[in-house]
mmCIF file with all atom_site columns, C-alpha atoms in Angstrom:
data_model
loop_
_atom_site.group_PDB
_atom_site.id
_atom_site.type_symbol
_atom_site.label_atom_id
_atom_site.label_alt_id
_atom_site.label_comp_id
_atom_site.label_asym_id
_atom_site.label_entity_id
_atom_site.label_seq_id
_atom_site.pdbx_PDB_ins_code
_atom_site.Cartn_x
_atom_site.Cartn_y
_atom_site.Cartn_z
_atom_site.occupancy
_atom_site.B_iso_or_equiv
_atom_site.pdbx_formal_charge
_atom_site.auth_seq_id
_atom_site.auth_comp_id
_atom_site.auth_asym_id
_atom_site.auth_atom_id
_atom_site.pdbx_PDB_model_num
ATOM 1   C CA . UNK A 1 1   ? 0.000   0.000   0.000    1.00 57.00 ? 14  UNK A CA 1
ATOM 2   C CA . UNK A 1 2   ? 3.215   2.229   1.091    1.00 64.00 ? 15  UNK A CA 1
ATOM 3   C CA . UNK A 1 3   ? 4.673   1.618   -2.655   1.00 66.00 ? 16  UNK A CA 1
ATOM 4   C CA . UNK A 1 4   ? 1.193   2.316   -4.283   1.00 58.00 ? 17  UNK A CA 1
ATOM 5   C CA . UNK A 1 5   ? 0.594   5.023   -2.404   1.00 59.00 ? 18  UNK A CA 1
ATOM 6   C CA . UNK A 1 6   ? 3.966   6.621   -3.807   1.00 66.00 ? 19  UNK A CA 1
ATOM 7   C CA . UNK A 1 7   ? 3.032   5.769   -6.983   1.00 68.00 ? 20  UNK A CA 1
ATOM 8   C CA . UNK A 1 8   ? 1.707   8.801   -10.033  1.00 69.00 ? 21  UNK A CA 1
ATOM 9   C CA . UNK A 1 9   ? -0.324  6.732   -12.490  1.00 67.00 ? 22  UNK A CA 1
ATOM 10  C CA . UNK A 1 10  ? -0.311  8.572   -15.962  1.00 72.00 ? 23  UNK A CA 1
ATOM 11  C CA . UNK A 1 11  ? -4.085  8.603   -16.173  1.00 70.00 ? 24  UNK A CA 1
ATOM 12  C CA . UNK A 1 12  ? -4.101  9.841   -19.771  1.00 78.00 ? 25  UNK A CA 1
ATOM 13  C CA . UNK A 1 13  ? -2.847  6.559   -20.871  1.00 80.00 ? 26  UNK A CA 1
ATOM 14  C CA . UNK A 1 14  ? -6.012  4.969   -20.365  1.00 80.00 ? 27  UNK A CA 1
ATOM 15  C CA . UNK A 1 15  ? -7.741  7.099   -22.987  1.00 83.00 ? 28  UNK A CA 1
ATOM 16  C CA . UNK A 1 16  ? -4.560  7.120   -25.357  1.00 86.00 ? 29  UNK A CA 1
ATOM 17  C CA . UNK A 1 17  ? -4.813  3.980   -25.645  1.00 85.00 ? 30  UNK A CA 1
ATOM 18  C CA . UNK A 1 18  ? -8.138  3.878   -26.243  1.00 88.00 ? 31  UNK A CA 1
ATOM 19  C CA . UNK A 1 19  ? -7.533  6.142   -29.025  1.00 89.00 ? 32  UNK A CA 1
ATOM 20  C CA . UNK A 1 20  ? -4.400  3.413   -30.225  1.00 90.00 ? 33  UNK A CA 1
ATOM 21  C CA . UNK A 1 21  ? -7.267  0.919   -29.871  1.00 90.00 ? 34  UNK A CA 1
ATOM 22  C CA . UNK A 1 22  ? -9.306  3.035   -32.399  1.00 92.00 ? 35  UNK A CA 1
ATOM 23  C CA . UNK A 1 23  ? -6.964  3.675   -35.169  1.00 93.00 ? 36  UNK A CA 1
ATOM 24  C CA . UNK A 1 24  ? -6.003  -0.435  -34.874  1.00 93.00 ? 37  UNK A CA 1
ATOM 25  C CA . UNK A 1 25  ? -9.417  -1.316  -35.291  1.00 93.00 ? 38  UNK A CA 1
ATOM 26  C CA . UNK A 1 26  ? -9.632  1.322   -38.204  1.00 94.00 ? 39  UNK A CA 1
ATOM 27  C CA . UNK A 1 27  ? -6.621  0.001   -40.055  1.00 94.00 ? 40  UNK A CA 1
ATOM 28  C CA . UNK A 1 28  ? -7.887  -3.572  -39.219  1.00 94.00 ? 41  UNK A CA 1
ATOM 29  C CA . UNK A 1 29  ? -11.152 -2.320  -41.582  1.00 94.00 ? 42  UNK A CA 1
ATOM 30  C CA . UNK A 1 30  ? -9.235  -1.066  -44.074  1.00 95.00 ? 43  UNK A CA 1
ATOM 31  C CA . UNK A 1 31  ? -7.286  -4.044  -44.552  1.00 95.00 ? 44  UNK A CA 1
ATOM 32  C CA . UNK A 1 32  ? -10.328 -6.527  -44.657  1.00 95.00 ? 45  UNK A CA 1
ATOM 33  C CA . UNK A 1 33  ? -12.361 -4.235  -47.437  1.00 95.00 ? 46  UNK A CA 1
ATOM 34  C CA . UNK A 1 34  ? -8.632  -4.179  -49.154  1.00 96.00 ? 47  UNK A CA 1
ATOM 35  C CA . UNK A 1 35  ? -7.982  -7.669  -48.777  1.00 95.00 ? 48  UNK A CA 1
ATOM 36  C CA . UNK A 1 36  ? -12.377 -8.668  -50.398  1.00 96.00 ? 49  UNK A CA 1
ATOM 37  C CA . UNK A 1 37  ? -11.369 -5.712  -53.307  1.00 96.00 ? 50  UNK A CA 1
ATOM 38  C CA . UNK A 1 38  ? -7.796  -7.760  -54.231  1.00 96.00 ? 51  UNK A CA 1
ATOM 39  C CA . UNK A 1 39  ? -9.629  -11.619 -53.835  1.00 96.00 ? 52  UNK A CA 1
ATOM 40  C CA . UNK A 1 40  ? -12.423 -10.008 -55.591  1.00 96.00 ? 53  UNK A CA 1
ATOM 41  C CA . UNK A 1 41  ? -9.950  -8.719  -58.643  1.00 97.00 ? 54  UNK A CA 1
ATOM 42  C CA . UNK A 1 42  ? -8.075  -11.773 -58.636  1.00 96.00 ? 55  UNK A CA 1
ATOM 43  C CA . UNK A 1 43  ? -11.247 -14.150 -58.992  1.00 96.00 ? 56  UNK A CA 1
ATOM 44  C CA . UNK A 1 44  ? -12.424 -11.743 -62.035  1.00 97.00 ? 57  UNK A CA 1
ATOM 45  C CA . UNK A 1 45  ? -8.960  -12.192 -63.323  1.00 96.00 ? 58  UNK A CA 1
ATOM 46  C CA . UNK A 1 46  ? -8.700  -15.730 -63.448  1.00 95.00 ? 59  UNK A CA 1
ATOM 47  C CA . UNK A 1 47  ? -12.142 -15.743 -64.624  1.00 96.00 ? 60  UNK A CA 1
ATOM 48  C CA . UNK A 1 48  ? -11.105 -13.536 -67.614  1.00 96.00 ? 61  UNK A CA 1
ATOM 49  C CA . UNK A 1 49  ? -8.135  -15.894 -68.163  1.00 93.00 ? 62  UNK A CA 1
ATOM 50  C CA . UNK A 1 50  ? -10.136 -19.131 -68.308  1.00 94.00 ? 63  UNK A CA 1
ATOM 51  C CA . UNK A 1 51  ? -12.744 -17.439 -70.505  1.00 95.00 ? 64  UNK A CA 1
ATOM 52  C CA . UNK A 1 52  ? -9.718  -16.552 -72.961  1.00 93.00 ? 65  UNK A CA 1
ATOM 53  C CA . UNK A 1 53  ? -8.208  -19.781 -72.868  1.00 93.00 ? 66  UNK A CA 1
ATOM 54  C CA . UNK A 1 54  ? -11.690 -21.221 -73.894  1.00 93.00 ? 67  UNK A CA 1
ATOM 55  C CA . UNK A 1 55  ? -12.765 -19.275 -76.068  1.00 93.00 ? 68  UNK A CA 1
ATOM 56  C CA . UNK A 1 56  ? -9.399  -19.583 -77.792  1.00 93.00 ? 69  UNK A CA 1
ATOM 57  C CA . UNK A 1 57  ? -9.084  -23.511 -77.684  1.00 93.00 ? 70  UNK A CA 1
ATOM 58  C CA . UNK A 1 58  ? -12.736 -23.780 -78.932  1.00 94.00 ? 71  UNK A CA 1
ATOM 59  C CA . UNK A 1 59  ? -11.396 -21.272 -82.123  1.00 94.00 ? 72  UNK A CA 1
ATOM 60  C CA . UNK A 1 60  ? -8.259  -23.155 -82.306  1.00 94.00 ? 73  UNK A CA 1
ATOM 61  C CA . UNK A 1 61  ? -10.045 -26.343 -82.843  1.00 94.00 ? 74  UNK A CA 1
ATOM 62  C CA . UNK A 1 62  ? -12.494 -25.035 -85.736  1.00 95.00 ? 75  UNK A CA 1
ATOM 63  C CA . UNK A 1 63  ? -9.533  -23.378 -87.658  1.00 95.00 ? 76  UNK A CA 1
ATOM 64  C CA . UNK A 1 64  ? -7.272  -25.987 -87.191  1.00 95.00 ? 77  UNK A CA 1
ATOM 65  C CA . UNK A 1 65  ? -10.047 -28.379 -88.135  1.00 95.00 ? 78  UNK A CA 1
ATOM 66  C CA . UNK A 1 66  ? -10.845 -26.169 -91.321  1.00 94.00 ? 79  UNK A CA 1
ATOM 67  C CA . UNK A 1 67  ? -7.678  -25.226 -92.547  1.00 94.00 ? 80  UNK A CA 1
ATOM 68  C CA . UNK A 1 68  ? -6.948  -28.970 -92.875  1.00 94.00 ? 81  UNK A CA 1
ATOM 69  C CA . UNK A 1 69  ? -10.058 -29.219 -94.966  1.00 93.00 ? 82  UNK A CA 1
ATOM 70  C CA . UNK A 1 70  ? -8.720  -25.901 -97.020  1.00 92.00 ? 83  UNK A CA 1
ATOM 71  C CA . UNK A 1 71  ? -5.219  -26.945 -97.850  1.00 93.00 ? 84  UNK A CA 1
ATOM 72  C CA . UNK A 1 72  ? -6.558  -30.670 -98.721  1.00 93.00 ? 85  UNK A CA 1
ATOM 73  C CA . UNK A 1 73  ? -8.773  -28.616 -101.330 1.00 90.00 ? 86  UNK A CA 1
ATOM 74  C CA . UNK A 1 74  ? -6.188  -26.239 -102.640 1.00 90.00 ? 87  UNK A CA 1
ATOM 75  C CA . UNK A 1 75  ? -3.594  -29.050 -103.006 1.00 89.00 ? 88  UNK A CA 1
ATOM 76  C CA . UNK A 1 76  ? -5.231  -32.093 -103.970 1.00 88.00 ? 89  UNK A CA 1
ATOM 77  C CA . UNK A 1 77  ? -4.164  -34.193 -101.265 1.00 88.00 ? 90  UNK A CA 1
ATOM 78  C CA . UNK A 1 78  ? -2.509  -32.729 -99.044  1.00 90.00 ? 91  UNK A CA 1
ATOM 79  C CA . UNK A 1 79  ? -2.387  -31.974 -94.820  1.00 94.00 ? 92  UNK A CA 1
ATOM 80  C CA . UNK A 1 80  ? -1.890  -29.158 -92.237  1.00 94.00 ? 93  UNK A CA 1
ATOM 81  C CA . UNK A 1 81  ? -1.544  -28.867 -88.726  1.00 94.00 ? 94  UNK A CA 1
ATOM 82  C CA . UNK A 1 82  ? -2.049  -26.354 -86.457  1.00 93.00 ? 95  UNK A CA 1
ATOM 83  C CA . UNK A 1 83  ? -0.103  -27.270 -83.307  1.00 93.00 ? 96  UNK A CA 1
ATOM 84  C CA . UNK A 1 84  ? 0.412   -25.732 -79.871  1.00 93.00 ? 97  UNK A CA 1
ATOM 85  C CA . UNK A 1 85  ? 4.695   -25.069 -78.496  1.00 91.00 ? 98  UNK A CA 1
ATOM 86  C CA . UNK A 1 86  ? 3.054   -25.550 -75.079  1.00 90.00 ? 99  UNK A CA 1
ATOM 87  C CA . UNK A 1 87  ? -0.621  -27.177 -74.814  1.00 85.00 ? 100 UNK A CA 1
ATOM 88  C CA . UNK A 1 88  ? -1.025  -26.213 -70.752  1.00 85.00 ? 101 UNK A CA 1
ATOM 89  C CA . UNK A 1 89  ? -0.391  -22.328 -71.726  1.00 87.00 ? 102 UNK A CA 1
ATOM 90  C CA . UNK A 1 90  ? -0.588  -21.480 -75.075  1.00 89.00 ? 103 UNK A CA 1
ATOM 91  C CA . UNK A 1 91  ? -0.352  -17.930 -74.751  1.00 89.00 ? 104 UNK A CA 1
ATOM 92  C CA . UNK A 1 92  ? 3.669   -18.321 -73.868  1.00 87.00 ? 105 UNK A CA 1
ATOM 93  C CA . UNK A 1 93  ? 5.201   -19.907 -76.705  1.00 86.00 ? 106 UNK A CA 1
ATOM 94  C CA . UNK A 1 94  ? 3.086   -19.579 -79.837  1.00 89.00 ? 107 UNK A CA 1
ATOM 95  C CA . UNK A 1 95  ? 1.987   -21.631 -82.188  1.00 92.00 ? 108 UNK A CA 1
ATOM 96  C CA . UNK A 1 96  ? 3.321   -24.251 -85.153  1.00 93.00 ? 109 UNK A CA 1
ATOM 97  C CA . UNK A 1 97  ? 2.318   -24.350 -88.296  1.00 94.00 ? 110 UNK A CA 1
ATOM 98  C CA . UNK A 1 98  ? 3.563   -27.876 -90.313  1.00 94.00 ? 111 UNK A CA 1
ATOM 99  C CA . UNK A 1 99  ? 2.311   -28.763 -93.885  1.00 94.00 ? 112 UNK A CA 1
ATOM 100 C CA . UNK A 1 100 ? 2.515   -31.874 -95.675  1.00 93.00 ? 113 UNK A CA 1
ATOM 101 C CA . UNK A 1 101 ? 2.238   -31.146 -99.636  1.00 91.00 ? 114 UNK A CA 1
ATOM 102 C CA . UNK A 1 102 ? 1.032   -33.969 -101.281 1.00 89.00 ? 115 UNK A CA 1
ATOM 103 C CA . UNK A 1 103 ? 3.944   -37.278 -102.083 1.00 88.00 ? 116 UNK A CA 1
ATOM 104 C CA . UNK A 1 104 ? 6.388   -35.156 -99.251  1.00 90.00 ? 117 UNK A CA 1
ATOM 105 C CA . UNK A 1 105 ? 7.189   -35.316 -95.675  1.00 92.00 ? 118 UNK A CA 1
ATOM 106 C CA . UNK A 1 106 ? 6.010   -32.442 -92.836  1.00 92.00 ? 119 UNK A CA 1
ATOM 107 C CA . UNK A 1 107 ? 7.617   -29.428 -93.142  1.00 92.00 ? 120 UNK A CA 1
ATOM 108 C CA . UNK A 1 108 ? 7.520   -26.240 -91.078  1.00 91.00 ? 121 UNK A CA 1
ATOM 109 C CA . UNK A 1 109 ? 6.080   -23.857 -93.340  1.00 89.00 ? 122 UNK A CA 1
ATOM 110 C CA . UNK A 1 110 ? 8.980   -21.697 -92.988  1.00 88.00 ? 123 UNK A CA 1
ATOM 111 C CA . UNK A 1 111 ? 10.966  -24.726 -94.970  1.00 90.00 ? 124 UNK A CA 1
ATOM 112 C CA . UNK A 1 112 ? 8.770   -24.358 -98.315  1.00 89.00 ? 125 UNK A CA 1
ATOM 113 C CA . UNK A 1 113 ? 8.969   -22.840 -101.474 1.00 88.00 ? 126 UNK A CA 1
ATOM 114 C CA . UNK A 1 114 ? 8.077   -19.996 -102.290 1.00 88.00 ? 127 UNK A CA 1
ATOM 115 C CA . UNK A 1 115 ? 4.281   -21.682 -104.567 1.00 88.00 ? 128 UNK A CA 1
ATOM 116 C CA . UNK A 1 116 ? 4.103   -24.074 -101.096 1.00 91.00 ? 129 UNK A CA 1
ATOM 117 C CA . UNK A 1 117 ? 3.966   -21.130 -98.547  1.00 92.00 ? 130 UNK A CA 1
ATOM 118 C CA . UNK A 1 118 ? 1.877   -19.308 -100.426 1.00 92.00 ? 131 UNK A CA 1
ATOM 119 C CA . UNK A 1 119 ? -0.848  -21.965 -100.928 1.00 92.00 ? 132 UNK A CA 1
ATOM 120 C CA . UNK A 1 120 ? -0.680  -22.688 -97.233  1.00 93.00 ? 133 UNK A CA 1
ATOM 121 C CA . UNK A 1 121 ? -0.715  -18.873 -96.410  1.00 93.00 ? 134 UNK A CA 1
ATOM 122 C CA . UNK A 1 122 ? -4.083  -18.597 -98.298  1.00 93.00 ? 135 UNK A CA 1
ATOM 123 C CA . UNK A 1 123 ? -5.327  -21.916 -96.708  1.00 93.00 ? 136 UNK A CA 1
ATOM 124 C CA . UNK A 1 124 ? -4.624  -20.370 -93.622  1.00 94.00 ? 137 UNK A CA 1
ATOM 125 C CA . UNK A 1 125 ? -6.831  -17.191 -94.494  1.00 93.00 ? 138 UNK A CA 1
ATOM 126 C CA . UNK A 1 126 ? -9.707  -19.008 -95.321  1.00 91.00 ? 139 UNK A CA 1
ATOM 127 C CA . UNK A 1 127 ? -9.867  -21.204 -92.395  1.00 93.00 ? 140 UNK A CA 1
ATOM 128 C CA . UNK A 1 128 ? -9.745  -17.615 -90.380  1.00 93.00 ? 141 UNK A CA 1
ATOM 129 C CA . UNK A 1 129 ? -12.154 -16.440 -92.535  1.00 90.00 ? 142 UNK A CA 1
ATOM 130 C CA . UNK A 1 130 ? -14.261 -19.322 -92.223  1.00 89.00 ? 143 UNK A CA 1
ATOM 131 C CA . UNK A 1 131 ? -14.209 -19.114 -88.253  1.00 91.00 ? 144 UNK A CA 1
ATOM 132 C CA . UNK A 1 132 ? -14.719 -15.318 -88.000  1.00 90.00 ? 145 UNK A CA 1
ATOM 133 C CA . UNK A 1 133 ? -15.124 -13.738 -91.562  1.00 88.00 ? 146 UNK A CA 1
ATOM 134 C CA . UNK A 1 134 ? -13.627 -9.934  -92.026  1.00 89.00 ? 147 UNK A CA 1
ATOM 135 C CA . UNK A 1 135 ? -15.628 -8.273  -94.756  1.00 90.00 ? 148 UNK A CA 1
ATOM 136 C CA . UNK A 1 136 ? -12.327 -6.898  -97.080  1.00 91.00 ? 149 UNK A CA 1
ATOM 137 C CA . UNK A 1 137 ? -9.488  -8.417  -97.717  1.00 92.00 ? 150 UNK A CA 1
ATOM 138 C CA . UNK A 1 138 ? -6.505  -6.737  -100.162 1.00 93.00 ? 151 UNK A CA 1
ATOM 139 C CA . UNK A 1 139 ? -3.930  -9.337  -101.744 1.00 92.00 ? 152 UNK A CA 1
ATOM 140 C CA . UNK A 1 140 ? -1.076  -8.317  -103.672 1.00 92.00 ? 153 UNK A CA 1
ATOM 141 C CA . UNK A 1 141 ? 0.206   -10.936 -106.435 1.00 91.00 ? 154 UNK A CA 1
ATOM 142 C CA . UNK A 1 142 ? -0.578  -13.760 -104.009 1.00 90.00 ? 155 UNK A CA 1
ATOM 143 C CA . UNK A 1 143 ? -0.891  -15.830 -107.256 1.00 90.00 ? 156 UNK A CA 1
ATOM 144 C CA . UNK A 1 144 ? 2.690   -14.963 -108.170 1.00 89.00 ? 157 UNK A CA 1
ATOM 145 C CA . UNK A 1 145 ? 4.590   -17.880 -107.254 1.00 88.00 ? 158 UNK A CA 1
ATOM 146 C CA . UNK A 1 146 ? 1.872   -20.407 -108.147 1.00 89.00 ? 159 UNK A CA 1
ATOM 147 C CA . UNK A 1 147 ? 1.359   -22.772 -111.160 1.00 89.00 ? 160 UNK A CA 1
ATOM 148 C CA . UNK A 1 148 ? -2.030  -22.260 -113.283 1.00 89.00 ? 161 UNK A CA 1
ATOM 149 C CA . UNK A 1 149 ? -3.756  -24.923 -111.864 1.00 89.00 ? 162 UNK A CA 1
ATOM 150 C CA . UNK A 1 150 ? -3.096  -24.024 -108.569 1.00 90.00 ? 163 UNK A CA 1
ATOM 151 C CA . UNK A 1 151 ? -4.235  -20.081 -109.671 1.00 92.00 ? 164 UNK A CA 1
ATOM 152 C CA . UNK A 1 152 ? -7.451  -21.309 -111.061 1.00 91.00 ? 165 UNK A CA 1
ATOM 153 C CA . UNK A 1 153 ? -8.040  -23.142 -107.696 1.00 90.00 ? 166 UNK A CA 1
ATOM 154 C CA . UNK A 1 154 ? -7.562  -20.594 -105.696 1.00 91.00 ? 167 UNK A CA 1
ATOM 155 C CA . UNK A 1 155 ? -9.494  -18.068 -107.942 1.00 91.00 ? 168 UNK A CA 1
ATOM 156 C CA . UNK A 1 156 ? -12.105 -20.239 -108.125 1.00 91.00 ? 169 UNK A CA 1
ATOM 157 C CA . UNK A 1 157 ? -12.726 -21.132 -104.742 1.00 89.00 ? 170 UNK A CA 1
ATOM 158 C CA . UNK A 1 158 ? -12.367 -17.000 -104.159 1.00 88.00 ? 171 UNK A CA 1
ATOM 159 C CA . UNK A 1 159 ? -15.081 -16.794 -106.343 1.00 87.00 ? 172 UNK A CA 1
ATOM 160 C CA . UNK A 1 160 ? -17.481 -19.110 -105.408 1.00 84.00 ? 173 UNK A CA 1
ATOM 161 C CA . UNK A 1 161 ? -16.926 -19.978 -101.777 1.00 79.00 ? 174 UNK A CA 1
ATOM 162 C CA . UNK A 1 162 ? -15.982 -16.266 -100.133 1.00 75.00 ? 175 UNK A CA 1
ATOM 163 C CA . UNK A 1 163 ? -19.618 -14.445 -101.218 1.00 78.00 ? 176 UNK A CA 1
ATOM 164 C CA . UNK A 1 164 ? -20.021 -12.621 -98.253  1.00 83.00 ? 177 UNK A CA 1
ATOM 165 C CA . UNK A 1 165 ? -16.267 -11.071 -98.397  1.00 88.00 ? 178 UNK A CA 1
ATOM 166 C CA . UNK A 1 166 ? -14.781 -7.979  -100.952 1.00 90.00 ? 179 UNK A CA 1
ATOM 167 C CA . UNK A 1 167 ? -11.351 -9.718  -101.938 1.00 91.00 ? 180 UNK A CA 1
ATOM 168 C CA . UNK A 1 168 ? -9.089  -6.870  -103.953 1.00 92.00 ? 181 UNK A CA 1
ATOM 169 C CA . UNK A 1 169 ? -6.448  -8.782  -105.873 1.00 92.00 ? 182 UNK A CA 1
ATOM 170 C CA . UNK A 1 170 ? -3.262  -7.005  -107.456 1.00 92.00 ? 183 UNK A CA 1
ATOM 171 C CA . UNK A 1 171 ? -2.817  -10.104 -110.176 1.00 91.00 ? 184 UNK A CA 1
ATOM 172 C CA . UNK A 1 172 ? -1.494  -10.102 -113.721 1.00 88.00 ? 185 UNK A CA 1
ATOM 173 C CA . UNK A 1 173 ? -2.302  -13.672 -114.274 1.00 90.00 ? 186 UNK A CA 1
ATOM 174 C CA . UNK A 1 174 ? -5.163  -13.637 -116.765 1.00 88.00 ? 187 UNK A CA 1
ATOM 175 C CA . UNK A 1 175 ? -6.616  -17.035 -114.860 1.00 89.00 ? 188 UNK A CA 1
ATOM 176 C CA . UNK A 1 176 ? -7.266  -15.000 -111.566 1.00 90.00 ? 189 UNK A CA 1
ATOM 177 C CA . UNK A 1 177 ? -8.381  -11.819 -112.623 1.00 87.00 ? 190 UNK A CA 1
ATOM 178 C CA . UNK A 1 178 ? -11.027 -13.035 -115.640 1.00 86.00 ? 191 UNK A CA 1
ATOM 179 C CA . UNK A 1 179 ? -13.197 -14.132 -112.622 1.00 88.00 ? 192 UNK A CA 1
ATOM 180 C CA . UNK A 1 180 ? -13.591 -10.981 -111.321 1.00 89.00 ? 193 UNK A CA 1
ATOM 181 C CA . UNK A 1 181 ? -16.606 -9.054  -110.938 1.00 88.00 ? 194 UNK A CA 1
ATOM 182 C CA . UNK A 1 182 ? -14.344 -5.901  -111.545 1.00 90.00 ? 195 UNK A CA 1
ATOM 183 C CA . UNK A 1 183 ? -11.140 -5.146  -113.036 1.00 91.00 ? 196 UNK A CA 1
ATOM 184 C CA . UNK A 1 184 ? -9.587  -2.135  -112.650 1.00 92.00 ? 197 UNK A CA 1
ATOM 185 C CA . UNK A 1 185 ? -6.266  -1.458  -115.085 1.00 90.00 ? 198 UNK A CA 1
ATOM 186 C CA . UNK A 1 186 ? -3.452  1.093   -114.231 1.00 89.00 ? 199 UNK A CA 1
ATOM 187 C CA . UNK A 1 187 ? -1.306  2.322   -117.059 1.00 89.00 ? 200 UNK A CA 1
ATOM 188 C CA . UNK A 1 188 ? 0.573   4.938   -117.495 1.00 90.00 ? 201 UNK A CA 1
ATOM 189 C CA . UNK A 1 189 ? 0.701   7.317   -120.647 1.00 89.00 ? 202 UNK A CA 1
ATOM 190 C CA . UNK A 1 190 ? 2.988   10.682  -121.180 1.00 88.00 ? 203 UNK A CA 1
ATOM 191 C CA . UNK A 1 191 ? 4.733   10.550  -117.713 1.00 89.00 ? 204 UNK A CA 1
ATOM 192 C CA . UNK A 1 192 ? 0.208   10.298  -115.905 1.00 92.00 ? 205 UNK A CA 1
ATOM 193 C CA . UNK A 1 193 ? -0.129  7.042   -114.258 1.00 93.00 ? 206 UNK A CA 1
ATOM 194 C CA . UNK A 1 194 ? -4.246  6.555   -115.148 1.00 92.00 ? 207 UNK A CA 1
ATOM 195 C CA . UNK A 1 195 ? -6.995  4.014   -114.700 1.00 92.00 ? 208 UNK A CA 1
ATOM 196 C CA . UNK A 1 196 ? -10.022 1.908   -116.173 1.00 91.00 ? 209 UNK A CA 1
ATOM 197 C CA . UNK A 1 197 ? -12.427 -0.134  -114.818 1.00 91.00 ? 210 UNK A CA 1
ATOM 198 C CA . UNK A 1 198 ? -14.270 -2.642  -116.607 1.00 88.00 ? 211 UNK A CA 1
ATOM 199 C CA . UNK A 1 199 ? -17.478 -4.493  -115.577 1.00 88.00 ? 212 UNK A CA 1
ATOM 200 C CA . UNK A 1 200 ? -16.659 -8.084  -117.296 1.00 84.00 ? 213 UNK A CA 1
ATOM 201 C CA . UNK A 1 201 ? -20.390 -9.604  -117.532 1.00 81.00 ? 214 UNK A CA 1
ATOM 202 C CA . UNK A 1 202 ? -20.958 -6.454  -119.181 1.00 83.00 ? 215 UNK A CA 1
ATOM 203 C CA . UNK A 1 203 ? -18.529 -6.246  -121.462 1.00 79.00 ? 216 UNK A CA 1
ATOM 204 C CA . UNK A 1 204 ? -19.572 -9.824  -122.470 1.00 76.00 ? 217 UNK A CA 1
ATOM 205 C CA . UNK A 1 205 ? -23.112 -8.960  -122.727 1.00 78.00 ? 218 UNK A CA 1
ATOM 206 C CA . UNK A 1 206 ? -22.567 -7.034  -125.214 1.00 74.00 ? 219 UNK A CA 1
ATOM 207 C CA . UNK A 1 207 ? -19.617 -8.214  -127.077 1.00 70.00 ? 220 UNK A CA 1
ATOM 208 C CA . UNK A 1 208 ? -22.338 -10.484 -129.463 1.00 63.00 ? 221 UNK A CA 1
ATOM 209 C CA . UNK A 1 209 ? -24.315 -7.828  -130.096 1.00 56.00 ? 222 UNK A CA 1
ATOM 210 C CA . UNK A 1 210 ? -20.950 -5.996  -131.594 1.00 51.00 ? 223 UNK A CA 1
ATOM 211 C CA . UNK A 1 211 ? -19.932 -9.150  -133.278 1.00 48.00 ? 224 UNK A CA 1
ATOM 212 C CA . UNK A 1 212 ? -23.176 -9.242  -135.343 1.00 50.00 ? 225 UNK A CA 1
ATOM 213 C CA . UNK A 1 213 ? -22.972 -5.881  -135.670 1.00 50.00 ? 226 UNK A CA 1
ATOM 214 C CA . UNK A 1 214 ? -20.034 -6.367  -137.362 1.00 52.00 ? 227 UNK A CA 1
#
């Protein structure tokens, strides 16, 4: 009793650390609503990140499926594959593309000629195209490497199978560009680089008439 008696008790330090109390349990708050926001953010993350990985493997499969189908059809017999550097993430190392033209071994297609990696280019378009088509396309001389049968196959399936796309086609292989609903020339005359455009069912409309004119 003698040494509490001679004690001097800071009396303040019962409503300091009240206030201490206060400002723990405030920063205790904080933390928790921070802590929901980041678990929150995280789950919508890895939500997003499964949704992409589906929705790519499910477009992965149709093209890969399809452009089989396409370079089978442009090359009378041959195969493609579409194959994945790392199956558990493909988003990290890409993707390979291998081609088989018909009586020869897989190759990368960075291994073919110049006719070969162009037919498998375009086989790779239209499986894209058939999977999500784009409504223009522009193509410059993609028939330049390529034999006539191989032109009139792709022209033909350009024609026929790719209605609901504009293809513009830089070409001076008479085998493409006949088929086309328009042809526009450039020439040049007296240093003036000029132009004509020709409607072809038009022009052969009316080409008997001007025969028996004639």
């Amino acid at each position: 009793e003698e040494v509490l008696g001679q004690m001097s008790p800071n009396l303040a330090a019962i409503a300091e650390w009240r206030s201490k109390d206060r400002d723990v349990r405030a920063r205790e708050a904080e933390l928790d609503k921070a802590t929901m926001a980041r678990d929150e953010m995280r789950a919508h993350h890895d939500a997003l990140r499964k949704q992409r990985l589906d929705e790519f493997m499910a477009g992965f499969s149709v093209i890969t499926m399809r452009l089989k189908e396409m370079y089978q059809m442009i090359t009378l017999g041959g195969d493609a594959e579409l194959e994945l550097v790392d199956s558990l993430d493909p988003f990290s190392e890409g993707i390979v593309f291998s081609v088989r033209p018909p009586k020869k071994s897989w190759k990368n297609i960075s291994n073919l000629s110049g006719g070969e990696k162009t037919l498998s280019s375009l086989s790779l378009v239209f499986a894209l195209h058939h999977y999500k088509p784009t409504p223009l396309y522009v193509m410059d001389e993609i028939d330049a490497a390529l034999d006539f049968k191989n032109v009139s196959i792709v022209a033909n399936y350009i024609k026929e199978r790719t209605k609901d796309a504009q293809f513009i086609i830089i070409s001076l292989r008479n085998n493409m560009f006949e088929l086309a609903d328009r042809l526009v020339g450039i020439y040049k005359t007296h240093h003036c680089t000029k132009s004509v455009a020709i409607n072809p069912a038009m022009l052969a409309a009316h080409l008997p008439a001007a025969v028996t004119a004639e």
